[in-house]
Short mmCIF file of N, CA and C in Angstrom, two decimals:
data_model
loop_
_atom_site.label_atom_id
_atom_site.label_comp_id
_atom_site.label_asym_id
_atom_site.label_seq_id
_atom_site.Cartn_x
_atom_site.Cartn_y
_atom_site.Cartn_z
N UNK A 68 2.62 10.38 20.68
CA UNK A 68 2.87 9.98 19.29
C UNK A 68 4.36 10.08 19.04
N UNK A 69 4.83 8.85 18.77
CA UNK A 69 6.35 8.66 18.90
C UNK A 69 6.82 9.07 17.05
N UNK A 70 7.66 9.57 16.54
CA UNK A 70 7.83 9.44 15.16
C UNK A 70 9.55 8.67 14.76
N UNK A 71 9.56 8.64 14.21
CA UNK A 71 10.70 8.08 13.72
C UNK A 71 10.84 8.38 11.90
N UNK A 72 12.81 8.67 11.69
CA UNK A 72 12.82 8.42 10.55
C UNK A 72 12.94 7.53 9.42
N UNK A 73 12.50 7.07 8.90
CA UNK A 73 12.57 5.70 8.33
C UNK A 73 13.25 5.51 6.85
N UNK A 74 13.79 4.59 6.33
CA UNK A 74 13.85 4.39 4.69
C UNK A 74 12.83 3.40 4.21
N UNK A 75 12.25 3.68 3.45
CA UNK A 75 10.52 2.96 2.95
C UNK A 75 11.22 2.00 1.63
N UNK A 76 10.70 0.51 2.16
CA UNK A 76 10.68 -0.08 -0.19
C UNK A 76 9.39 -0.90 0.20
N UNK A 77 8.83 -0.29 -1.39
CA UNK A 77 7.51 -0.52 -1.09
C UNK A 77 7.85 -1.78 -2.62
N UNK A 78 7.28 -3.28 -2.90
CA UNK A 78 7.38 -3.81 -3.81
C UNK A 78 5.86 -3.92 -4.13
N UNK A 79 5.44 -3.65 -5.64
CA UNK A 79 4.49 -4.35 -5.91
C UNK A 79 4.47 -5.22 -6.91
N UNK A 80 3.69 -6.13 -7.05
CA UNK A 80 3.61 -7.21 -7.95
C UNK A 80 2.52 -7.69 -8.21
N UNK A 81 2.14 -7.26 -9.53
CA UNK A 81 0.87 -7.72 -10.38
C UNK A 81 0.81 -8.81 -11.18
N UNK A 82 -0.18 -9.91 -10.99
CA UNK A 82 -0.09 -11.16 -11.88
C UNK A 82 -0.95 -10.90 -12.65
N UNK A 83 -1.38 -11.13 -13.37
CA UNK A 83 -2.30 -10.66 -14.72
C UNK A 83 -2.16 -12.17 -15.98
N UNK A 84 -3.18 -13.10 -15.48
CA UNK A 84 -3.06 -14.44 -16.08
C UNK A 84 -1.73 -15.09 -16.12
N UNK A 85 -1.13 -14.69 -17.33
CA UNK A 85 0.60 -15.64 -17.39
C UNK A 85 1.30 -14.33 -17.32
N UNK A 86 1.42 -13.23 -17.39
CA UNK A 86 1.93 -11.62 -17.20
C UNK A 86 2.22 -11.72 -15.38
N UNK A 87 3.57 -11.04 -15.07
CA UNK A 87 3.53 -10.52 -13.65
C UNK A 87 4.66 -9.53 -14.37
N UNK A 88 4.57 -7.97 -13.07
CA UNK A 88 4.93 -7.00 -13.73
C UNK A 88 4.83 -7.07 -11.56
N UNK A 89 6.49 -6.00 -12.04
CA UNK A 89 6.64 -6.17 -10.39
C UNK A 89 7.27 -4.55 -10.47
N UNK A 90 6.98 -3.75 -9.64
CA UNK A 90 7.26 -2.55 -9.45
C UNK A 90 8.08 -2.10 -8.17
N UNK A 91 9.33 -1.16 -8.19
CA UNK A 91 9.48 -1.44 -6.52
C UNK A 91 10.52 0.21 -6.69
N UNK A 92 9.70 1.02 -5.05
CA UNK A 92 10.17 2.70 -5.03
C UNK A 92 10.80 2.27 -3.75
N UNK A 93 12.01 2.69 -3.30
CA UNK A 93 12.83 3.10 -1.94
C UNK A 93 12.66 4.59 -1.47
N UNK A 94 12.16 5.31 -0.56
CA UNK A 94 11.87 6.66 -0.65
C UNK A 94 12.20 6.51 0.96
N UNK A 95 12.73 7.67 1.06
CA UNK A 95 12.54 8.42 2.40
C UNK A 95 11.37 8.64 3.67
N UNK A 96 11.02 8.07 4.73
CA UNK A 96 9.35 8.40 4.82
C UNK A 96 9.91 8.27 6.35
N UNK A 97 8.77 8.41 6.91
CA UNK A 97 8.42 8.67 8.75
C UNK A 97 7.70 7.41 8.99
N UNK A 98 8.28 7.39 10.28
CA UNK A 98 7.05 6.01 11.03
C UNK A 98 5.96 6.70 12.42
N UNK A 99 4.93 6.32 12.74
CA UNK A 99 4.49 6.71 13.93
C UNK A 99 3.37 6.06 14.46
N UNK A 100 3.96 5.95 15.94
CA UNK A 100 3.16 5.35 16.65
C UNK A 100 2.48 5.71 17.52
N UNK A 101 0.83 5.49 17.71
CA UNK A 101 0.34 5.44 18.91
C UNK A 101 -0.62 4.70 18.99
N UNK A 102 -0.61 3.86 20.70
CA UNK A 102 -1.52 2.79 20.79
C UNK A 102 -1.60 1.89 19.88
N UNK A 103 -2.22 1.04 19.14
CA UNK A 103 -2.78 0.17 18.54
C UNK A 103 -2.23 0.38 17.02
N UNK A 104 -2.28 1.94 16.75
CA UNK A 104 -2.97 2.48 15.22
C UNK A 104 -0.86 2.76 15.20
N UNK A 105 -0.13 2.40 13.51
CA UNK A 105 1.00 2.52 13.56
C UNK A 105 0.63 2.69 12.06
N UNK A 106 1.61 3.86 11.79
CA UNK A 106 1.79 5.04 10.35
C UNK A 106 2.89 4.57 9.68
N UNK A 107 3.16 4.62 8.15
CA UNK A 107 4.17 4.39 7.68
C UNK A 107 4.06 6.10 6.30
N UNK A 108 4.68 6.97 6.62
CA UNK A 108 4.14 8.02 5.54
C UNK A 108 5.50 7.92 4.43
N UNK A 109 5.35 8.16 3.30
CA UNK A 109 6.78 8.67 2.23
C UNK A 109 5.78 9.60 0.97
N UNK A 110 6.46 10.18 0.46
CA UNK A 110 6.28 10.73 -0.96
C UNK A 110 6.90 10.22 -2.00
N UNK A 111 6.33 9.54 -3.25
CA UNK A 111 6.59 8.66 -3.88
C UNK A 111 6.66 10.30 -5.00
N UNK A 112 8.19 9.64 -5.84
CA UNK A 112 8.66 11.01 -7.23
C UNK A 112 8.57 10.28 -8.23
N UNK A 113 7.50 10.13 -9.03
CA UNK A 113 7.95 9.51 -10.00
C UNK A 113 8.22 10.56 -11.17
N UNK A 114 8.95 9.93 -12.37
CA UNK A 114 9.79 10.80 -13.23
C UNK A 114 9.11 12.09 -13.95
N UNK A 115 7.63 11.21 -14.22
CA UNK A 115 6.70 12.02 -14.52
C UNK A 115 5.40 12.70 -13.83
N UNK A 116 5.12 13.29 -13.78
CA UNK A 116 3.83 13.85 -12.81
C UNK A 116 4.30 14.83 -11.73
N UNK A 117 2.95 14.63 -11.12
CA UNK A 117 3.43 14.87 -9.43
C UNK A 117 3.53 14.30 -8.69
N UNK A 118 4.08 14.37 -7.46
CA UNK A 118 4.25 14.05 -6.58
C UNK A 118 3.25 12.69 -5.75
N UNK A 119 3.15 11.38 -5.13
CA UNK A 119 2.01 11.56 -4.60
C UNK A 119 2.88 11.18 -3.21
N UNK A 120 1.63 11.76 -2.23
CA UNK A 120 1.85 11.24 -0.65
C UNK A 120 0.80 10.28 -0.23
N UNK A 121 1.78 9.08 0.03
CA UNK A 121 0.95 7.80 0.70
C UNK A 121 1.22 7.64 1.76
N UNK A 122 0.13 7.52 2.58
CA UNK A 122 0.03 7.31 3.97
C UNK A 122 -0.45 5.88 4.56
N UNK A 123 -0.22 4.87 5.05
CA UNK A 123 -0.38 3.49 5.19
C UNK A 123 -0.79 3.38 7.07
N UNK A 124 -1.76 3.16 7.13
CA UNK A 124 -1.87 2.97 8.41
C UNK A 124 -2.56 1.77 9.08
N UNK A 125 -1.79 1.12 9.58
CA UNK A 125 -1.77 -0.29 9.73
C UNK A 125 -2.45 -0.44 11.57
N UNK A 126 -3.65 -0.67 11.62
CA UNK A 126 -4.41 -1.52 12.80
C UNK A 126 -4.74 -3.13 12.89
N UNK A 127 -4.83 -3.91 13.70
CA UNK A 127 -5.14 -4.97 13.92
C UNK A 127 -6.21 -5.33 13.01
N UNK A 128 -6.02 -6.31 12.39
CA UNK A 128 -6.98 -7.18 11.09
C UNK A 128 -6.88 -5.67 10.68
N UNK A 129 -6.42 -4.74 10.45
CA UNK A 129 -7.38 -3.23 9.35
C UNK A 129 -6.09 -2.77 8.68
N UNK A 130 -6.20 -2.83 7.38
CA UNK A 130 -5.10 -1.58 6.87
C UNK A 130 -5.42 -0.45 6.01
N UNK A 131 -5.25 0.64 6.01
CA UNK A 131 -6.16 1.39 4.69
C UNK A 131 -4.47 2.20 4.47
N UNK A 132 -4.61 2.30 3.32
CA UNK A 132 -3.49 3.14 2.44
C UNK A 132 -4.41 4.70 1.76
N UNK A 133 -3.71 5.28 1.90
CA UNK A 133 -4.29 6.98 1.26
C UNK A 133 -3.44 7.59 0.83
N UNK A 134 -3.60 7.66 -0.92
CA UNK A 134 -2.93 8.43 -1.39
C UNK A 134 -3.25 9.90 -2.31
N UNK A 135 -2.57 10.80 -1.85
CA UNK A 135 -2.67 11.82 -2.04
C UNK A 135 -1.94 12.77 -3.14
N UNK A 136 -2.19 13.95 -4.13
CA UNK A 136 -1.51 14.19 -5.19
C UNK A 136 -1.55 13.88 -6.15
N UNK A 137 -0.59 13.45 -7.11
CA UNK A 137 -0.79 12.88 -8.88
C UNK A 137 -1.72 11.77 -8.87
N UNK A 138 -2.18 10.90 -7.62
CA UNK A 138 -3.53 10.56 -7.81
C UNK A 138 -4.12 10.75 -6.51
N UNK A 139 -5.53 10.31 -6.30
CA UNK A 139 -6.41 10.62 -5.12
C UNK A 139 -6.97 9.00 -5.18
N UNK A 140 -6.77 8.67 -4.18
CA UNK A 140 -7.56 6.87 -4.05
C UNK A 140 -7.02 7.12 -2.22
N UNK A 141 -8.38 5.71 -1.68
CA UNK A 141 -8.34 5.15 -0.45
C UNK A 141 -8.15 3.84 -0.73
N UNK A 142 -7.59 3.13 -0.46
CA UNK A 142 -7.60 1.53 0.03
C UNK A 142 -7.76 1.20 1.19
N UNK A 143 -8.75 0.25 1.49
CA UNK A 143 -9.29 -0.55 2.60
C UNK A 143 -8.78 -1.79 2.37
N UNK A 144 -7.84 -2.65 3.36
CA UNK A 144 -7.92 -3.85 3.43
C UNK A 144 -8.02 -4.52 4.82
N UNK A 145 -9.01 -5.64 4.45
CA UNK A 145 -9.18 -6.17 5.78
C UNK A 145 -9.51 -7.84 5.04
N UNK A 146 -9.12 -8.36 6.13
CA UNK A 146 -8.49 -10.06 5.68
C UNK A 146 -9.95 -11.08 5.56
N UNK A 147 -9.90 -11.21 4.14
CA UNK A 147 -11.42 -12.14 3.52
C UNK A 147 -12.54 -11.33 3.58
N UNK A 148 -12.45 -9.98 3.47
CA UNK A 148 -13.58 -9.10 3.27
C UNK A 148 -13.38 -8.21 1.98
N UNK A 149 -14.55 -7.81 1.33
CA UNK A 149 -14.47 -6.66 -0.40
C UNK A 149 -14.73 -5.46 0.50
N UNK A 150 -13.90 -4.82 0.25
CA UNK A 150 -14.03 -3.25 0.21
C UNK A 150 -14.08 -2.47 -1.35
N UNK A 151 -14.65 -1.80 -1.36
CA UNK A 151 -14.54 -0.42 -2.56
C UNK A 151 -14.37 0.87 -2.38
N UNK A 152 -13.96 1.15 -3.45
CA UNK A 152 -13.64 2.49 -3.64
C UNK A 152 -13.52 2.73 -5.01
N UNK A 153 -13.08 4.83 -4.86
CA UNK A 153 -13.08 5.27 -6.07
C UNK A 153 -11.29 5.57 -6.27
N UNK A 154 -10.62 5.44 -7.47
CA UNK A 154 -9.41 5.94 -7.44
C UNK A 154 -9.51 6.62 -8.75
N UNK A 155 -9.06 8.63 -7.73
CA UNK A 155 -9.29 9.43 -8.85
C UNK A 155 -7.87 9.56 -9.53
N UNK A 156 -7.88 9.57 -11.27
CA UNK A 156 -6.88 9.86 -11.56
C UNK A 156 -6.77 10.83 -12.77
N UNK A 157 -5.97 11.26 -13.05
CA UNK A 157 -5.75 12.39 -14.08
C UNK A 157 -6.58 11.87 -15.02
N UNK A 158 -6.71 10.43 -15.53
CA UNK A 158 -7.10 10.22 -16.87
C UNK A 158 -8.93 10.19 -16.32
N UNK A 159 -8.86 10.50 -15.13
CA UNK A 159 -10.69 9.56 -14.85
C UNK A 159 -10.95 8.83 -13.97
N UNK A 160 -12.19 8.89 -13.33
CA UNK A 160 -12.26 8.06 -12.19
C UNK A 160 -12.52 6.57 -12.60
N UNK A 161 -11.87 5.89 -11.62
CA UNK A 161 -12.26 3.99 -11.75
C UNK A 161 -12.94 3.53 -10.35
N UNK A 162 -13.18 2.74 -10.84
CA UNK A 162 -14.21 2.07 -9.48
C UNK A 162 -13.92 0.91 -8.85
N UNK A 163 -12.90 0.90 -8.06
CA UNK A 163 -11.92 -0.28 -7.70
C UNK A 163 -12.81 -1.02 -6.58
N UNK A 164 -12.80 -2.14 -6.68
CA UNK A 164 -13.33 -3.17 -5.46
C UNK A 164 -11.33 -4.36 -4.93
N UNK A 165 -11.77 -4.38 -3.87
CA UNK A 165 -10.11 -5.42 -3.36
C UNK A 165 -10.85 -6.12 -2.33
N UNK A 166 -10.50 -7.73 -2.46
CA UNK A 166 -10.52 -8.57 -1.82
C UNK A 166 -9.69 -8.84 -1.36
N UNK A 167 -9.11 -8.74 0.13
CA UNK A 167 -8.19 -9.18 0.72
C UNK A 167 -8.00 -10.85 1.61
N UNK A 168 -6.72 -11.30 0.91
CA UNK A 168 -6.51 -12.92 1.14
C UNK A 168 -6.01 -12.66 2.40
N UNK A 169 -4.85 -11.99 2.45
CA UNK A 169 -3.32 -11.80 3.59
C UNK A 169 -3.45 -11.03 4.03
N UNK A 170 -3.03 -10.64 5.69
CA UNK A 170 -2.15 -9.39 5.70
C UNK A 170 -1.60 -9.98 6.58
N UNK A 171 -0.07 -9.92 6.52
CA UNK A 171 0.75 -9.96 7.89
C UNK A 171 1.80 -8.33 7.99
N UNK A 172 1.68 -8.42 8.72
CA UNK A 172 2.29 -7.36 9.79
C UNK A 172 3.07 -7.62 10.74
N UNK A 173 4.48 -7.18 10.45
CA UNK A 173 5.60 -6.74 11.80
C UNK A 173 6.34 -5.60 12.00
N UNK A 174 5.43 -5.07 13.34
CA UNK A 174 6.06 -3.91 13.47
C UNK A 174 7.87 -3.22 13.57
N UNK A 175 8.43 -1.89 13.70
CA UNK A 175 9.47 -2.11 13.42
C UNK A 175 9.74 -1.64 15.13
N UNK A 176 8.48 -1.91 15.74
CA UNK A 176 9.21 -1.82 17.31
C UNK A 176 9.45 -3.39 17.55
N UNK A 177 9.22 -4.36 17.01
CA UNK A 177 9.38 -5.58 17.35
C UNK A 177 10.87 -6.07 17.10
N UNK A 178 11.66 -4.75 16.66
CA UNK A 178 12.83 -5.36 15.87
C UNK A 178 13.59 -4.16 14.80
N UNK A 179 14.43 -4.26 14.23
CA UNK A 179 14.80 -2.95 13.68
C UNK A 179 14.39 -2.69 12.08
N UNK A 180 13.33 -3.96 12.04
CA UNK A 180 12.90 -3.51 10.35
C UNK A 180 11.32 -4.08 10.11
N UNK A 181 10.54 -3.24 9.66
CA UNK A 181 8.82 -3.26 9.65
C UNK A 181 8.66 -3.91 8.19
N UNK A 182 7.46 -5.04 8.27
CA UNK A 182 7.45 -5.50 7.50
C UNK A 182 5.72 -5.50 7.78
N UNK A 183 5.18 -5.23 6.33
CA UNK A 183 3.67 -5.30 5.76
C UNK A 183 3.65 -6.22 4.29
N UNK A 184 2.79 -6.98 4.60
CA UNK A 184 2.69 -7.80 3.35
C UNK A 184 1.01 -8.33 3.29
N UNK A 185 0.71 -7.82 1.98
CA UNK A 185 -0.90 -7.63 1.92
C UNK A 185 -0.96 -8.92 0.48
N UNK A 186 -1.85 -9.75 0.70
CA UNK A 186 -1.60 -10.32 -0.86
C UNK A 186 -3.33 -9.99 -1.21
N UNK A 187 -4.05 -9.64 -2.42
CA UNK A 187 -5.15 -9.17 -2.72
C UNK A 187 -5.27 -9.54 -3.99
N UNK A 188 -6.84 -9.31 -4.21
CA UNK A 188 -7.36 -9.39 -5.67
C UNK A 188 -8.21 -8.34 -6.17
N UNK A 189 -7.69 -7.16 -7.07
CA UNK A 189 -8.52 -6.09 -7.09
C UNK A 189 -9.13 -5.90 -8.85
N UNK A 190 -10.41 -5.47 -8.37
CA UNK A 190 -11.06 -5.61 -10.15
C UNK A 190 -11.37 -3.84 -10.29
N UNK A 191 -11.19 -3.48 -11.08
CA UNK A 191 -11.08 -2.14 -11.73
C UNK A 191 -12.05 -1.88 -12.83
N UNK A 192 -13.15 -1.24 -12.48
CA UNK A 192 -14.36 -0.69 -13.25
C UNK A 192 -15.05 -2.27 -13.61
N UNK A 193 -15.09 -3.16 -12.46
CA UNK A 193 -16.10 -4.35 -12.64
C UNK A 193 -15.54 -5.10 -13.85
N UNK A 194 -14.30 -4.77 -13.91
CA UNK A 194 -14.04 -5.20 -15.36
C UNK A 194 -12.90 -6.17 -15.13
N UNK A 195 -11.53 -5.77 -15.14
CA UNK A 195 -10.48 -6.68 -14.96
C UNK A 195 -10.25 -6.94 -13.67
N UNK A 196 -9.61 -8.41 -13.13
CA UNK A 196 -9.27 -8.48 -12.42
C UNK A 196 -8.02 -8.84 -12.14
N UNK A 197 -7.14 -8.66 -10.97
CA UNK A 197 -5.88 -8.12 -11.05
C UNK A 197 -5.81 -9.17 -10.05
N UNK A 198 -4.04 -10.62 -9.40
CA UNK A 198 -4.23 -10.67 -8.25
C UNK A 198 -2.88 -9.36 -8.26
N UNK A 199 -2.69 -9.32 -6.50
CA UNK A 199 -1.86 -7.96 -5.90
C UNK A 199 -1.03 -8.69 -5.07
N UNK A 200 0.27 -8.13 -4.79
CA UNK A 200 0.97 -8.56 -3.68
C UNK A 200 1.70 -7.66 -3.16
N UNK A 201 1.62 -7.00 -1.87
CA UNK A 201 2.19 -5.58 -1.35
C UNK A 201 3.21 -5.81 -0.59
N UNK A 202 4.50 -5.55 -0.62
CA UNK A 202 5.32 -6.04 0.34
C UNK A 202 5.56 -4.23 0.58
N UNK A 203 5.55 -4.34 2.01
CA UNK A 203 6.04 -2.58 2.43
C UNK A 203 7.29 -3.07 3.59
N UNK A 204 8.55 -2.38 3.42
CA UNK A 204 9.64 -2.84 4.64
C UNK A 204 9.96 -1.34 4.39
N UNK A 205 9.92 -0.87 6.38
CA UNK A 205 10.60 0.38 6.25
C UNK A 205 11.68 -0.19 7.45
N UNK A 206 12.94 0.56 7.38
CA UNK A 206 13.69 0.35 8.53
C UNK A 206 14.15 1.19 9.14
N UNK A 207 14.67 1.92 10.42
CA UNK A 207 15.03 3.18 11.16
C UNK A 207 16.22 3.53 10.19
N UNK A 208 16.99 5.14 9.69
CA UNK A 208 17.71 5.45 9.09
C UNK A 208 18.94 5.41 10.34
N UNK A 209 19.38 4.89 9.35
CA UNK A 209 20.71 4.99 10.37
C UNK A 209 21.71 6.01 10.63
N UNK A 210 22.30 6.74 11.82
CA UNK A 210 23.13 7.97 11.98
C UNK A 210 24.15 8.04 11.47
#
């Protein structure tokens, strides 16, 4: 298991009918590899709360994200299939389902900068539906 240190920007971008609302954290994080299965970890600070730790682990057609701390959720994505889950959060649990359109993936052994890009459609308590677009680029920190 090889690790590496990385700088993480994670963009997200929510369309919400004629509404898009685009979010985007640069954080510090690790990369690691073995075989097949390749890690992208950081701790996301936001101003308020705690802490959370997301862990992204990216396999062939499979990606699941896990985050840990100021909230508790799993994400499953896998390309033209519904996955669900629960995402626990301070205010209450929701009952997230994601349909995944995209995923492309380039690793950052292919080159000196990793690129994940998930595009999805996730509905939250059977109720709204959201589309998603995940862009994750981490690149080796430089000495």
């Amino acid at each position: 298991m090889s690790a590496k240190d990385v700088s993480v920007k994670l963009v997200t971008e929510i369309h919400d009918d004629d509404r898009k609302e685009e979010m985007t954290l640069s954080e510090p994080g690790q990369f690691f590899s073995r075989g097949e299965t390749e890690v992208v970890k950081f701790t996301e600070t936001p101003e308020e709360g705690e802490p959370v730790h997301t862990m992204v682990t990216i396999k062939p057609g499979h990606v699941s994200i896990k985050r840990t701390g100021g909230v508790d959720m799993r994400q499953v994505f896998q390309k033209k299939l519904e996955t669900e889950n629960i995402y626990h959060h301070t205010y209450g649990d929701f009952h997230m389902k994601t349909y995944t359109d995209q995923i492309e993936y380039r690793s950052i052994t292919d080159g000196d900068r990793g690129r994940l890009f998930i595009s999805y459609q996730m509905t939250l308590n059977h109720e709204v539906t959201q589309r998603h677009r995940l862009t994750l680029l981490f690149e080796e920190e430089s000495e």
